[in-house]
Short mmCIF file of C-alpha atoms and ligand atoms in Angstrom, two decimals:
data_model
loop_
_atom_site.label_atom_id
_atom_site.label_comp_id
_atom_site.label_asym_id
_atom_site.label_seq_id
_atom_site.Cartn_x
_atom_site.Cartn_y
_atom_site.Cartn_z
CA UNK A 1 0.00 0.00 0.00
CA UNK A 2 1.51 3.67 -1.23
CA UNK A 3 0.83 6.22 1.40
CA UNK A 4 -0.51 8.81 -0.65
CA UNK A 5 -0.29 12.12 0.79
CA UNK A 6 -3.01 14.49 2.04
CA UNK A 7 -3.80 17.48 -0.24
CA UNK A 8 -5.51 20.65 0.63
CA UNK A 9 -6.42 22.71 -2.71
CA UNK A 10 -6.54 26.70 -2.37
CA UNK A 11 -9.43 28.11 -4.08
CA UNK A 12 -9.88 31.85 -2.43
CA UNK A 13 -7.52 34.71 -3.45
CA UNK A 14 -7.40 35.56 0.80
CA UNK A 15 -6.77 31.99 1.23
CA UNK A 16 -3.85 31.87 -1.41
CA UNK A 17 -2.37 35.16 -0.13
CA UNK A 18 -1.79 33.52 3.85
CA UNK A 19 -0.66 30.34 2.21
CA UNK A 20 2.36 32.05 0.24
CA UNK A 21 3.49 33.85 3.46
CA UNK A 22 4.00 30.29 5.48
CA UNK A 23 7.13 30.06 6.35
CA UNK A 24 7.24 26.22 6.76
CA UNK A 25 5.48 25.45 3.46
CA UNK A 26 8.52 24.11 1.15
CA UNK A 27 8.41 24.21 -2.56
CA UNK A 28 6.93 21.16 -4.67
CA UNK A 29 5.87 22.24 -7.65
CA UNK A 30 9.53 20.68 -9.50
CA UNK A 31 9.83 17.05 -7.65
CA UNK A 32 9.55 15.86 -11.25
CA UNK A 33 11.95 18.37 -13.10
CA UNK A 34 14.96 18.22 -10.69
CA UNK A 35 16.91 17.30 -13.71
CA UNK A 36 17.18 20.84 -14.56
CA UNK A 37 15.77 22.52 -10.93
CA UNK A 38 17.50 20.71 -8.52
CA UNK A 39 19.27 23.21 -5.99
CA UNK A 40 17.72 26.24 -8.15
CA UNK A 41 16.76 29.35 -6.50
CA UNK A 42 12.84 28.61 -6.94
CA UNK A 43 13.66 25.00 -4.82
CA UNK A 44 15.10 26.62 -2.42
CA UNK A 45 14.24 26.85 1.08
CA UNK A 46 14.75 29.25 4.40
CA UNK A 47 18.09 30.61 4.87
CA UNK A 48 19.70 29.12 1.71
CA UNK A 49 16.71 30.97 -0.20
CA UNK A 50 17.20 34.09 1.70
CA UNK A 51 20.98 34.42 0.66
CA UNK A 52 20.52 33.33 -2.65
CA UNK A 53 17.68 35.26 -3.70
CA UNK A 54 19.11 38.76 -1.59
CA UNK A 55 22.14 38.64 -4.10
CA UNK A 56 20.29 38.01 -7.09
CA UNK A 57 17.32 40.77 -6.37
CA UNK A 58 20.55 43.16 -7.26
CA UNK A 59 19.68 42.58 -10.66
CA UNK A 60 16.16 43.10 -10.62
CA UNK A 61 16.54 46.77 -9.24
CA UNK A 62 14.07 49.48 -10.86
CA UNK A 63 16.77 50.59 -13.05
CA UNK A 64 18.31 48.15 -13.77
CA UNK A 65 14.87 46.93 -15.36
CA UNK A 66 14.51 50.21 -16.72
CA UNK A 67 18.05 49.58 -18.55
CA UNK A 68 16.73 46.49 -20.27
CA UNK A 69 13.15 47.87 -21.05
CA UNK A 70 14.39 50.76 -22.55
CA UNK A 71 17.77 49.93 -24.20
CA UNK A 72 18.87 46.43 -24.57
CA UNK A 73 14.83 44.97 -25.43
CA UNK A 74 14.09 46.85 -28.72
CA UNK A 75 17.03 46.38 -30.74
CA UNK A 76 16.62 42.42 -30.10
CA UNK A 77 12.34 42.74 -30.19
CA UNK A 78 13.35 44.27 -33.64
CA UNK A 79 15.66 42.00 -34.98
CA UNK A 80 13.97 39.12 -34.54
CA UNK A 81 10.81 40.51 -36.25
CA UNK A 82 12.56 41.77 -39.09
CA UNK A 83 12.75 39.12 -41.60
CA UNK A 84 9.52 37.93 -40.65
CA UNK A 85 8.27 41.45 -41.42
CA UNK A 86 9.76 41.23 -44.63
CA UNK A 87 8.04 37.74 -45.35
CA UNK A 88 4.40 39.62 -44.66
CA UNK A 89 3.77 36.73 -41.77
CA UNK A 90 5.03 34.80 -38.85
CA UNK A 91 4.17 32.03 -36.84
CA UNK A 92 3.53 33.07 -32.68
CA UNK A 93 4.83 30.48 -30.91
CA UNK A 94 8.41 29.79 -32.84
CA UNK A 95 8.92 33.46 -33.07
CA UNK A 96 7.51 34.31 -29.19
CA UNK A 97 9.96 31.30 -27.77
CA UNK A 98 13.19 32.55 -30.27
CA UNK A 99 12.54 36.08 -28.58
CA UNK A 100 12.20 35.79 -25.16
CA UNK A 101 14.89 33.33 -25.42
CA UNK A 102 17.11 36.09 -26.72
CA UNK A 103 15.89 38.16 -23.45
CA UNK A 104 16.23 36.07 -21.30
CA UNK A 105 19.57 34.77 -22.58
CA UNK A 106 20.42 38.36 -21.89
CA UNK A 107 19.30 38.89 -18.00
CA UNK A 108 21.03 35.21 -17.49
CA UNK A 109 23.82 35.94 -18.67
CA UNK A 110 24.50 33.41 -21.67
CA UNK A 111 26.79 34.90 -23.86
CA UNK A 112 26.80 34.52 -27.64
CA UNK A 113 30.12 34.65 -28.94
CA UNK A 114 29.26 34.49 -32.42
CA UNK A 115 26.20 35.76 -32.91
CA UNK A 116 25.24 33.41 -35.77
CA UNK A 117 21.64 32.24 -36.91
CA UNK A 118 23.20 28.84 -36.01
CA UNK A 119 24.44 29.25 -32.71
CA UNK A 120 20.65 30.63 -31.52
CA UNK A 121 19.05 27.90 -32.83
CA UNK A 122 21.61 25.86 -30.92
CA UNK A 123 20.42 27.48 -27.81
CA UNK A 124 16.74 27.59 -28.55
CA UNK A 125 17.01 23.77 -29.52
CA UNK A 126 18.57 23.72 -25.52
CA UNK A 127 15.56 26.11 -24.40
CA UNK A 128 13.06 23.70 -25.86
CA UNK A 129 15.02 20.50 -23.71
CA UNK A 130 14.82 22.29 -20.97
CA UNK A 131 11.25 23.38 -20.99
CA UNK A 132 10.75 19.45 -21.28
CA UNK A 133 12.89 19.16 -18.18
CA UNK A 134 11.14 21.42 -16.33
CA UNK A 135 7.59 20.15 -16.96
CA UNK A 136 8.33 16.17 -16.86
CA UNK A 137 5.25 15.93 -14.59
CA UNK A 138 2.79 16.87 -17.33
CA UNK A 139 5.18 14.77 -20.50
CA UNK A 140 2.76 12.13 -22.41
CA UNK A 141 5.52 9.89 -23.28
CA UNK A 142 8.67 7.82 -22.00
CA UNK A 143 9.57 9.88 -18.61
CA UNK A 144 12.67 8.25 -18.12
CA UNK A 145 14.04 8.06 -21.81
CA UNK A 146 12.90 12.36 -22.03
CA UNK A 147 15.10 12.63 -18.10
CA UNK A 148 18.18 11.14 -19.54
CA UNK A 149 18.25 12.73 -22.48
CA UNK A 150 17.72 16.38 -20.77
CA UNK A 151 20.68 15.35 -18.80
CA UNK A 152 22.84 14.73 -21.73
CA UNK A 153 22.03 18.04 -23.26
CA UNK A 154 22.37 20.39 -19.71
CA UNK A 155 26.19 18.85 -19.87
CA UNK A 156 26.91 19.89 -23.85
CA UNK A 157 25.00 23.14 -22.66
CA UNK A 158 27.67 23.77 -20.10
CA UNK A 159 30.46 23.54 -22.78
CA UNK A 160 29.09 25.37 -25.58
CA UNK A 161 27.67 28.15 -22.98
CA UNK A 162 27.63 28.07 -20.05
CA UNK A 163 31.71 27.78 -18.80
CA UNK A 164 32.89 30.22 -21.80
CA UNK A 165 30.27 32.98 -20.70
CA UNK A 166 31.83 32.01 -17.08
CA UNK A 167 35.40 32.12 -17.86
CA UNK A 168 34.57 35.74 -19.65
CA UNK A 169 33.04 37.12 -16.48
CA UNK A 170 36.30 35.66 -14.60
CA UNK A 171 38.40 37.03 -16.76
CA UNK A 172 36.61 40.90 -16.60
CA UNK A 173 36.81 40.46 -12.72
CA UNK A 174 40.83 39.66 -12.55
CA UNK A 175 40.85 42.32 -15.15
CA UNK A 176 39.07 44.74 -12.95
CA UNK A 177 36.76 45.47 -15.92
CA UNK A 178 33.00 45.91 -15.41
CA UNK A 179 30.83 42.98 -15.53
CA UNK A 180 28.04 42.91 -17.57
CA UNK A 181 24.56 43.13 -15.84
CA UNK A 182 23.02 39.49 -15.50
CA UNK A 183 22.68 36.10 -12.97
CA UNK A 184 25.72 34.37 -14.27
CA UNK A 185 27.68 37.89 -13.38
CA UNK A 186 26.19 38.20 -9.79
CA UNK A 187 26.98 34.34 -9.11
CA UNK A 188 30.52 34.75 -10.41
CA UNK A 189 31.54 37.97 -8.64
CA UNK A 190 29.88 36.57 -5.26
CA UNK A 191 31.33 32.97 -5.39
CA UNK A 192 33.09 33.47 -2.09
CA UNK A 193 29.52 33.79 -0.48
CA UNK A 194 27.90 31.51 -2.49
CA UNK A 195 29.90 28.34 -2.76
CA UNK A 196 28.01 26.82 -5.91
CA UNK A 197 29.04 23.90 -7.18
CA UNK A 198 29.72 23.84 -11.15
CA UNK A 199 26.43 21.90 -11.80
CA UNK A 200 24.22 24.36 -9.33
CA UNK A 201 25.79 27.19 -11.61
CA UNK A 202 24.89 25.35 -15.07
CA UNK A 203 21.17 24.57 -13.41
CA UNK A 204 20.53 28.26 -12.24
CA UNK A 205 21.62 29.43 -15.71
CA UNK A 206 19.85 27.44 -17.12
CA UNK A 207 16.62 27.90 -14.99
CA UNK A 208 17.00 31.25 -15.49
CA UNK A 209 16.68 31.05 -19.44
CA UNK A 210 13.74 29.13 -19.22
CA UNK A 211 11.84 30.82 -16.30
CA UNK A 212 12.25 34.08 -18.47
CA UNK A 213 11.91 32.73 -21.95
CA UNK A 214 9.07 29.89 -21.60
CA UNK A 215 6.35 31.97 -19.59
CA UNK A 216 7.04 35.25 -21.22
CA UNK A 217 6.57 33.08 -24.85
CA UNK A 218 3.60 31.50 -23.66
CA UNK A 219 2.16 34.86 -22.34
CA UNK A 220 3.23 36.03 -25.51
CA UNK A 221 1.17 33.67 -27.96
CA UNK A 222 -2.15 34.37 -25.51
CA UNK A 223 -2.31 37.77 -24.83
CA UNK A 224 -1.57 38.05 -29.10
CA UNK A 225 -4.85 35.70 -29.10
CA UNK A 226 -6.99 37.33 -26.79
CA UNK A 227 -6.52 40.82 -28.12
CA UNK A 228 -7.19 39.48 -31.85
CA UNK A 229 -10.96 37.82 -29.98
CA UNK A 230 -11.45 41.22 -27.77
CA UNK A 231 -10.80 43.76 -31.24
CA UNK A 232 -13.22 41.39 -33.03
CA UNK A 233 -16.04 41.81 -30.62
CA UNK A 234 -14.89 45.53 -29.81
CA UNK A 235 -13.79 46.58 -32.67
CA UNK A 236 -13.48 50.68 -31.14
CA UNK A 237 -10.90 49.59 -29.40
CA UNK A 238 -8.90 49.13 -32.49
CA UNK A 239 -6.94 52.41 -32.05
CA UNK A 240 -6.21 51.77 -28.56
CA UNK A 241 -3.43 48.94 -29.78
CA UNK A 242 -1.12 51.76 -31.22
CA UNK A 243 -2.44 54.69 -29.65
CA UNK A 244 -2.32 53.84 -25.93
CA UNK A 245 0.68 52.07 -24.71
CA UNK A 246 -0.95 51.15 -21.32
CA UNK A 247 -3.39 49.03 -23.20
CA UNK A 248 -1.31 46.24 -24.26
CA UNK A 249 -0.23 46.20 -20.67
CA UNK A 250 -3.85 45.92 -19.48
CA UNK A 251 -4.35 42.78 -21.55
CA UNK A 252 -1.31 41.61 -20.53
CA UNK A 253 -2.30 41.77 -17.03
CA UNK A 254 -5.60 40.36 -18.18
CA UNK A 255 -4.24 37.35 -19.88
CA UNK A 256 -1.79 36.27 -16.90
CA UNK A 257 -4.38 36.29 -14.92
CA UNK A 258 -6.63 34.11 -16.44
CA UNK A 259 -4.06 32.14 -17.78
CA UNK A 260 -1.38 32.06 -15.66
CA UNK A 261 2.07 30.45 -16.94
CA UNK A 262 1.62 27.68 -14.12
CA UNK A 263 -2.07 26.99 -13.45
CA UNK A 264 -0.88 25.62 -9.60
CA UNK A 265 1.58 26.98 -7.03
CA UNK A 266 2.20 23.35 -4.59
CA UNK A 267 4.13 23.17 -1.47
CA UNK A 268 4.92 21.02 1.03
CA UNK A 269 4.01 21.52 4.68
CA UNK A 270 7.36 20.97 6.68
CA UNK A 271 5.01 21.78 10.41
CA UNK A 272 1.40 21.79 11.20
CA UNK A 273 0.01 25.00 9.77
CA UNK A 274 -3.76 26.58 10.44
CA UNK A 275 -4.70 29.61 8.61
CA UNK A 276 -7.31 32.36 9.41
CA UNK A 277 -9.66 30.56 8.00
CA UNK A 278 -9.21 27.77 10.34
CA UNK A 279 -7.72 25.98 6.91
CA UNK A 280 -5.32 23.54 8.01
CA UNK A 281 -2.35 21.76 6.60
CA UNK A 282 -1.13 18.93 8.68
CA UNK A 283 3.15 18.54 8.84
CA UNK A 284 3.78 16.14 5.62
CA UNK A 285 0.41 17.02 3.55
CA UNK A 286 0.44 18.89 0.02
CA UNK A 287 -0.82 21.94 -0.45
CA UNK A 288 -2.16 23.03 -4.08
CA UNK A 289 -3.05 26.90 -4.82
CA UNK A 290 -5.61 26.36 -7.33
CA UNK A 291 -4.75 29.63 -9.56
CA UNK A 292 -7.18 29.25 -12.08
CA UNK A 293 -9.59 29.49 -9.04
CA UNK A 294 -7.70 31.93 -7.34
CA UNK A 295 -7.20 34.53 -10.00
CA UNK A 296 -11.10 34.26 -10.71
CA UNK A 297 -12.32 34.69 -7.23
CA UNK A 298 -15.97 36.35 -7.28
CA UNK A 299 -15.22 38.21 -3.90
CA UNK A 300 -12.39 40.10 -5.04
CA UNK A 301 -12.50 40.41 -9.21
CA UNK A 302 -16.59 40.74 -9.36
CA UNK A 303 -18.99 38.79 -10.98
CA UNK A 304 -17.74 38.88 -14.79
CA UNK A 305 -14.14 37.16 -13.08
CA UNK A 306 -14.06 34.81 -15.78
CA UNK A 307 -14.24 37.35 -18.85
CA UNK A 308 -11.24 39.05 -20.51
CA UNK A 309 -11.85 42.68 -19.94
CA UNK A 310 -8.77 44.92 -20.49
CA UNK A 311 -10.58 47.52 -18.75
CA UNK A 312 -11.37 45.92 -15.15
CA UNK A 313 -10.41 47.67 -12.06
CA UNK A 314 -8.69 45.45 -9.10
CA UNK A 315 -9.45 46.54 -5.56
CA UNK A 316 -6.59 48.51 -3.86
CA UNK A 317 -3.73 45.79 -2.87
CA UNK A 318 -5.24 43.53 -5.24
CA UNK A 319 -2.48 43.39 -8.46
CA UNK A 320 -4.45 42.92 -12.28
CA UNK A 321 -2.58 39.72 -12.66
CA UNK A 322 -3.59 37.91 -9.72
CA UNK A 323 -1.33 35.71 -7.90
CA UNK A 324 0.40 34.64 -11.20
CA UNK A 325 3.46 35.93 -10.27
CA UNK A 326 3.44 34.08 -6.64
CA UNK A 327 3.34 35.95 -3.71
CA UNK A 328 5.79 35.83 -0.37
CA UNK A 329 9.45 34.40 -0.68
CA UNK A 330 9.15 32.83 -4.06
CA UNK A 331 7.40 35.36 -5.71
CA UNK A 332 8.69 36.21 -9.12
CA UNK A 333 11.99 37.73 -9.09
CA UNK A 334 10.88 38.66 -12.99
CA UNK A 335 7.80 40.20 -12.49
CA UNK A 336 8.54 44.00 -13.41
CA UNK A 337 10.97 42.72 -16.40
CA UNK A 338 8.33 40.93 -17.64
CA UNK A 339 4.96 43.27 -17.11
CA UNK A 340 5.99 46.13 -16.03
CA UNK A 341 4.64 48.03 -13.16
CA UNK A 342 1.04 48.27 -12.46
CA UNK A 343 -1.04 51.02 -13.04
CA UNK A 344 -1.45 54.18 -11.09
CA UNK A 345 -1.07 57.49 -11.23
CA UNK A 346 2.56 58.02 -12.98
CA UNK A 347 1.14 55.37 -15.47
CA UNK A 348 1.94 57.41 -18.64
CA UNK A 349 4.85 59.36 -17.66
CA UNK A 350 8.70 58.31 -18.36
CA UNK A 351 9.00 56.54 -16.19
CA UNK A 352 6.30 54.01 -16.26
CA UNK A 353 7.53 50.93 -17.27
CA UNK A 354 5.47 48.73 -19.81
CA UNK A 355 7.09 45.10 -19.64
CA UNK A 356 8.80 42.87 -22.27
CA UNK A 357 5.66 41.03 -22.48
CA UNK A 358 3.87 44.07 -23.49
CA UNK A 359 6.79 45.45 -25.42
CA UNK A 360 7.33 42.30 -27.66
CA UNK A 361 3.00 42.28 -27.93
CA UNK A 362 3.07 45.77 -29.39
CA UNK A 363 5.56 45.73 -31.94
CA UNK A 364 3.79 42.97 -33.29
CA UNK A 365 0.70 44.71 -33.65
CA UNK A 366 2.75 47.95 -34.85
CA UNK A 367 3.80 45.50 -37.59
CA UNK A 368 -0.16 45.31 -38.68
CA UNK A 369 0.04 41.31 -37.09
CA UNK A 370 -3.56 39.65 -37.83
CA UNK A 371 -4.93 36.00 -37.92
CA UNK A 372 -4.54 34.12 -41.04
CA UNK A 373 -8.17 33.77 -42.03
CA UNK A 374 -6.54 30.24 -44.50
CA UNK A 375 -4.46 28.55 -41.43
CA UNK A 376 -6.18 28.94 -38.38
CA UNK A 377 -4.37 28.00 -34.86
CA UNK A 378 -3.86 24.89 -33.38
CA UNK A 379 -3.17 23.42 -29.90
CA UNK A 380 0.24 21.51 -29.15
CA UNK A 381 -0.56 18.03 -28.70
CA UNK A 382 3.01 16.97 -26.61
CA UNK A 383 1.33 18.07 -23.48
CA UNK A 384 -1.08 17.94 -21.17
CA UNK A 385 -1.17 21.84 -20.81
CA UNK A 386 -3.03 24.20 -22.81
CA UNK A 387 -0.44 25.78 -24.41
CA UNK A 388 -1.00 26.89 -28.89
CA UNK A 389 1.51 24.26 -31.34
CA UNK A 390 0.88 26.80 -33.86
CA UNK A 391 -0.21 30.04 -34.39
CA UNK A 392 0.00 31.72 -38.26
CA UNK A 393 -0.47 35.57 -38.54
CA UNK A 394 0.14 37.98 -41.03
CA UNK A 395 2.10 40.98 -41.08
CA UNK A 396 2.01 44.24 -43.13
CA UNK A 397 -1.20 46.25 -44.74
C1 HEM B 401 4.83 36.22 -17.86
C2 HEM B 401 5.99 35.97 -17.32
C3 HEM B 401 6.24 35.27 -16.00
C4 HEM B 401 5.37 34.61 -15.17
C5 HEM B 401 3.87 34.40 -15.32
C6 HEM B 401 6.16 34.13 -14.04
C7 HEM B 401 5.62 33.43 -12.96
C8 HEM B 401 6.34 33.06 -11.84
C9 HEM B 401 5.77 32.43 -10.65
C10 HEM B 401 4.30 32.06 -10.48
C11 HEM B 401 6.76 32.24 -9.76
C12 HEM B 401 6.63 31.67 -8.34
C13 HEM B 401 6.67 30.18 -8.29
C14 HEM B 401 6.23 29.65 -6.93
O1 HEM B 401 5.73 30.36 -6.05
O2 HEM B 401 6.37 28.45 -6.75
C15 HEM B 401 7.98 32.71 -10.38
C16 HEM B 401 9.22 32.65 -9.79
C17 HEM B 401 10.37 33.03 -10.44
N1 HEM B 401 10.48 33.67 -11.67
FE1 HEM B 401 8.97 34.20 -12.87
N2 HEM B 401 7.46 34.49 -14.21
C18 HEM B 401 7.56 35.21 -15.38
C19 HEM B 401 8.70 35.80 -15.92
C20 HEM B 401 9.95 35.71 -15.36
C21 HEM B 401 11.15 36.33 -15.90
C22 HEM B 401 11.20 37.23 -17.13
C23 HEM B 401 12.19 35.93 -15.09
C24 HEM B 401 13.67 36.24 -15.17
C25 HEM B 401 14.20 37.23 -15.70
C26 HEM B 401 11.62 35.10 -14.04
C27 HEM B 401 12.35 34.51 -13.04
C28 HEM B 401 11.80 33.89 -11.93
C29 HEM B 401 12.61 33.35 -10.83
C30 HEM B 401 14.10 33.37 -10.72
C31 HEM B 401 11.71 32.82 -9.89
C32 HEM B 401 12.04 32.16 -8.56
C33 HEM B 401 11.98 33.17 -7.45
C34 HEM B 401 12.25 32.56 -6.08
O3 HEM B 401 12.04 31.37 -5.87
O4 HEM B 401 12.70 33.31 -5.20
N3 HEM B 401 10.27 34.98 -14.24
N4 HEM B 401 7.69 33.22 -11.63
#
């Protein structure tokens, strides 16, 4: 007889918000991807968490995001659309996964030495094995044969990345030279603090590219869907795609919320916990933050919770995208890179910042993107998620 473990599942956004502030609730969302997360800052726990997560947070500063919204995005946002531009059409998910790959390549810290068409589709190819990896839990065929194989790769990732974009940073710091701004730098300069072992460093980098590149793609493809279905049954809010910034960013928001990257948050309860509520999670038991449930609770984002409506207001405290980014120790370290900050009064000044999400989103619609009426999206089939195989658009007048 297994002893299966007891699970509690969140529901309620209060609920959910207690739960991500326990302090002996222990991450267990990756059991089944610790091929690639194993000792990665999102498994981490208490003090090792704390130290980890305090030196990378450096890089996720205000201007530092700034820096990357503002300067280092568009160049690469435009590149990548270019030649699909050219072509008059593109294809969402292959072009939303080679982007945000190039990001998040950026923040992590993965240099690419020469820059060819080749050697990104080298790392994408790694991207895509790692995404695997990460998400064994939910693969729909061999487990074991798909573990091994991510293994193999993570090791030639290490020598055709990963230890040459190290030895550079080394090489800057005995130099005295400034490092450039990303993870790999901040683990490198603060190795006497850290201790990592070579693997932990390959993992985190690793991590890193796909906890930036995958959800950002997949928010990508959706919020590119769900402003196509909104302009089709509002079709005045056509001019708001290129005339108001902030609206790409609402239906951003929108989108993550009802569709957050990972539909579940799960821990494990190290102690015997009782919320508010009088909830309680015994010491050993699962707990499961039901997001989808969460993000649509009737109390807090009204009765029409489960519509898209770019033009919802939250209740104070209450952030447009729900929980998706987590909430307490693990909550995304990402979040402003990726959407920006939320709305208030500065919303429209310099300063505001917008997201890559959003960013990437609008210079696709700049470039006139519409469905292809002749090849209509489909679903990707590999995986129990909902996530699009294929989405066709067209570009241009
Ligand atoms: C739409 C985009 C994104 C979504 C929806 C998202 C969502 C999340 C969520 C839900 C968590 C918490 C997991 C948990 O509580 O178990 C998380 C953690 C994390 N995210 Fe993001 N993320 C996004 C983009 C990014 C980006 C762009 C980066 C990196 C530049 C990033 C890096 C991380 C890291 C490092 C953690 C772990 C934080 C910790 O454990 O302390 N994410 N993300």
């Amino acid at each position: 007889m297994t002893d299966e473990p007891i699970v509690t599942t969140i529901t309620t956004y209060e609920e959910a918000k207690e739960t991500y502030r326990q302090k002996d609730l222990r991450q267990a969302l990756y059991d089944a991807g610790e091929v690639i997360m194993a000792d990665v800052l999102v498994n981490l726990h208490g003090a090792e968490h704390r130290d980890r997560r305090r030196l990378e947070n450096r890089l996720f500063r205000r201007e530092t995001v700034k820096l990357y919204e503002q300067d280092r995005f568009p160049p690469i946002i435009e590149a990548t659309l270019a030649p699909d531009i050219a072509e008059g059409r593109t294809e969402l998910v292959d072009i939303g996964h080679r982007m945000m790959m190039n990001l998040a390549a950026l923040t992590a810290g993965v240099d690419r030495p020469l820059g060819t068409a080749e050697e990104t589709r080298h790392l994408y190819h790694y991207l895509l094995v790692f995404i695997e990896g990460a998400t064994l839990a939910h693969h729909t065929g061999d487990t074991e044969a798909k573990r091994a194989e991510v293994a193999r790769e993570l090791e030639v990732f290490d020598q055709e990345f990963v230890t040459p974009s190290m030895e550079r940073r080394r090489s800057l710091l005995v130099a005295g030279k400034e490092l450039p701004r990303d993870v790999l730098s901040v683990l490198v300069s603060n190795d006497d603090a850290l201790h990592l072992p070579h693997d932990v460093i390959v993992r985190e980098t690793a991590f890193y590219l796909l906890a930036g590149a995958h959800t950002s793609a997949t928010a990508f493809s959706r919020v590119s869907h769900n402003i196509f279905t909104w302009l089709e049954a509002h079709p005045d809010d056509a001019g708001l795609v290129h005339e108001d910034r902030s609206f790409i960013q609402r239906c951003t928001h929108e989108t993550v919320r009802l569709q957050p990257s990972s539909p579940v948050a799960m821990r494990w309860a190290l102690a015997d916990i009782e919320l508010k509520t009088g909830t309680r999670f015994p010491q050993g038991s699962k707990v499961v933050i039901d997001l989808l449930s969460v993000n649509r609770d009737p109390s807090v984002f009204g009765a029409s919770a489960h519509e898209f409506d770019p033009h919802r207001t939250t209740p104070d405290g209450v952030p447009a995208y729900g929980l998706s980014f987590g909430s307490g120790m693990h909550a995304c370290i990402g979040q402003d890179l990726a959407a920006g900050l939320l709305h208030d009064a500065d919303a429209d000044n310099d300063d505001h910042l917008y997201g890559l999400v959003p960013g990437a989103v609008q210079a696709l619609f700049d470039a006139g993107a519409r469905p292809d009426p002749n090849d209509p999206p489909v679903m990707d089939e590999s995986t129990t998620r909902p996530y699009f195989g294929r989405y066709p658009v067209l570009l241009g007048q």
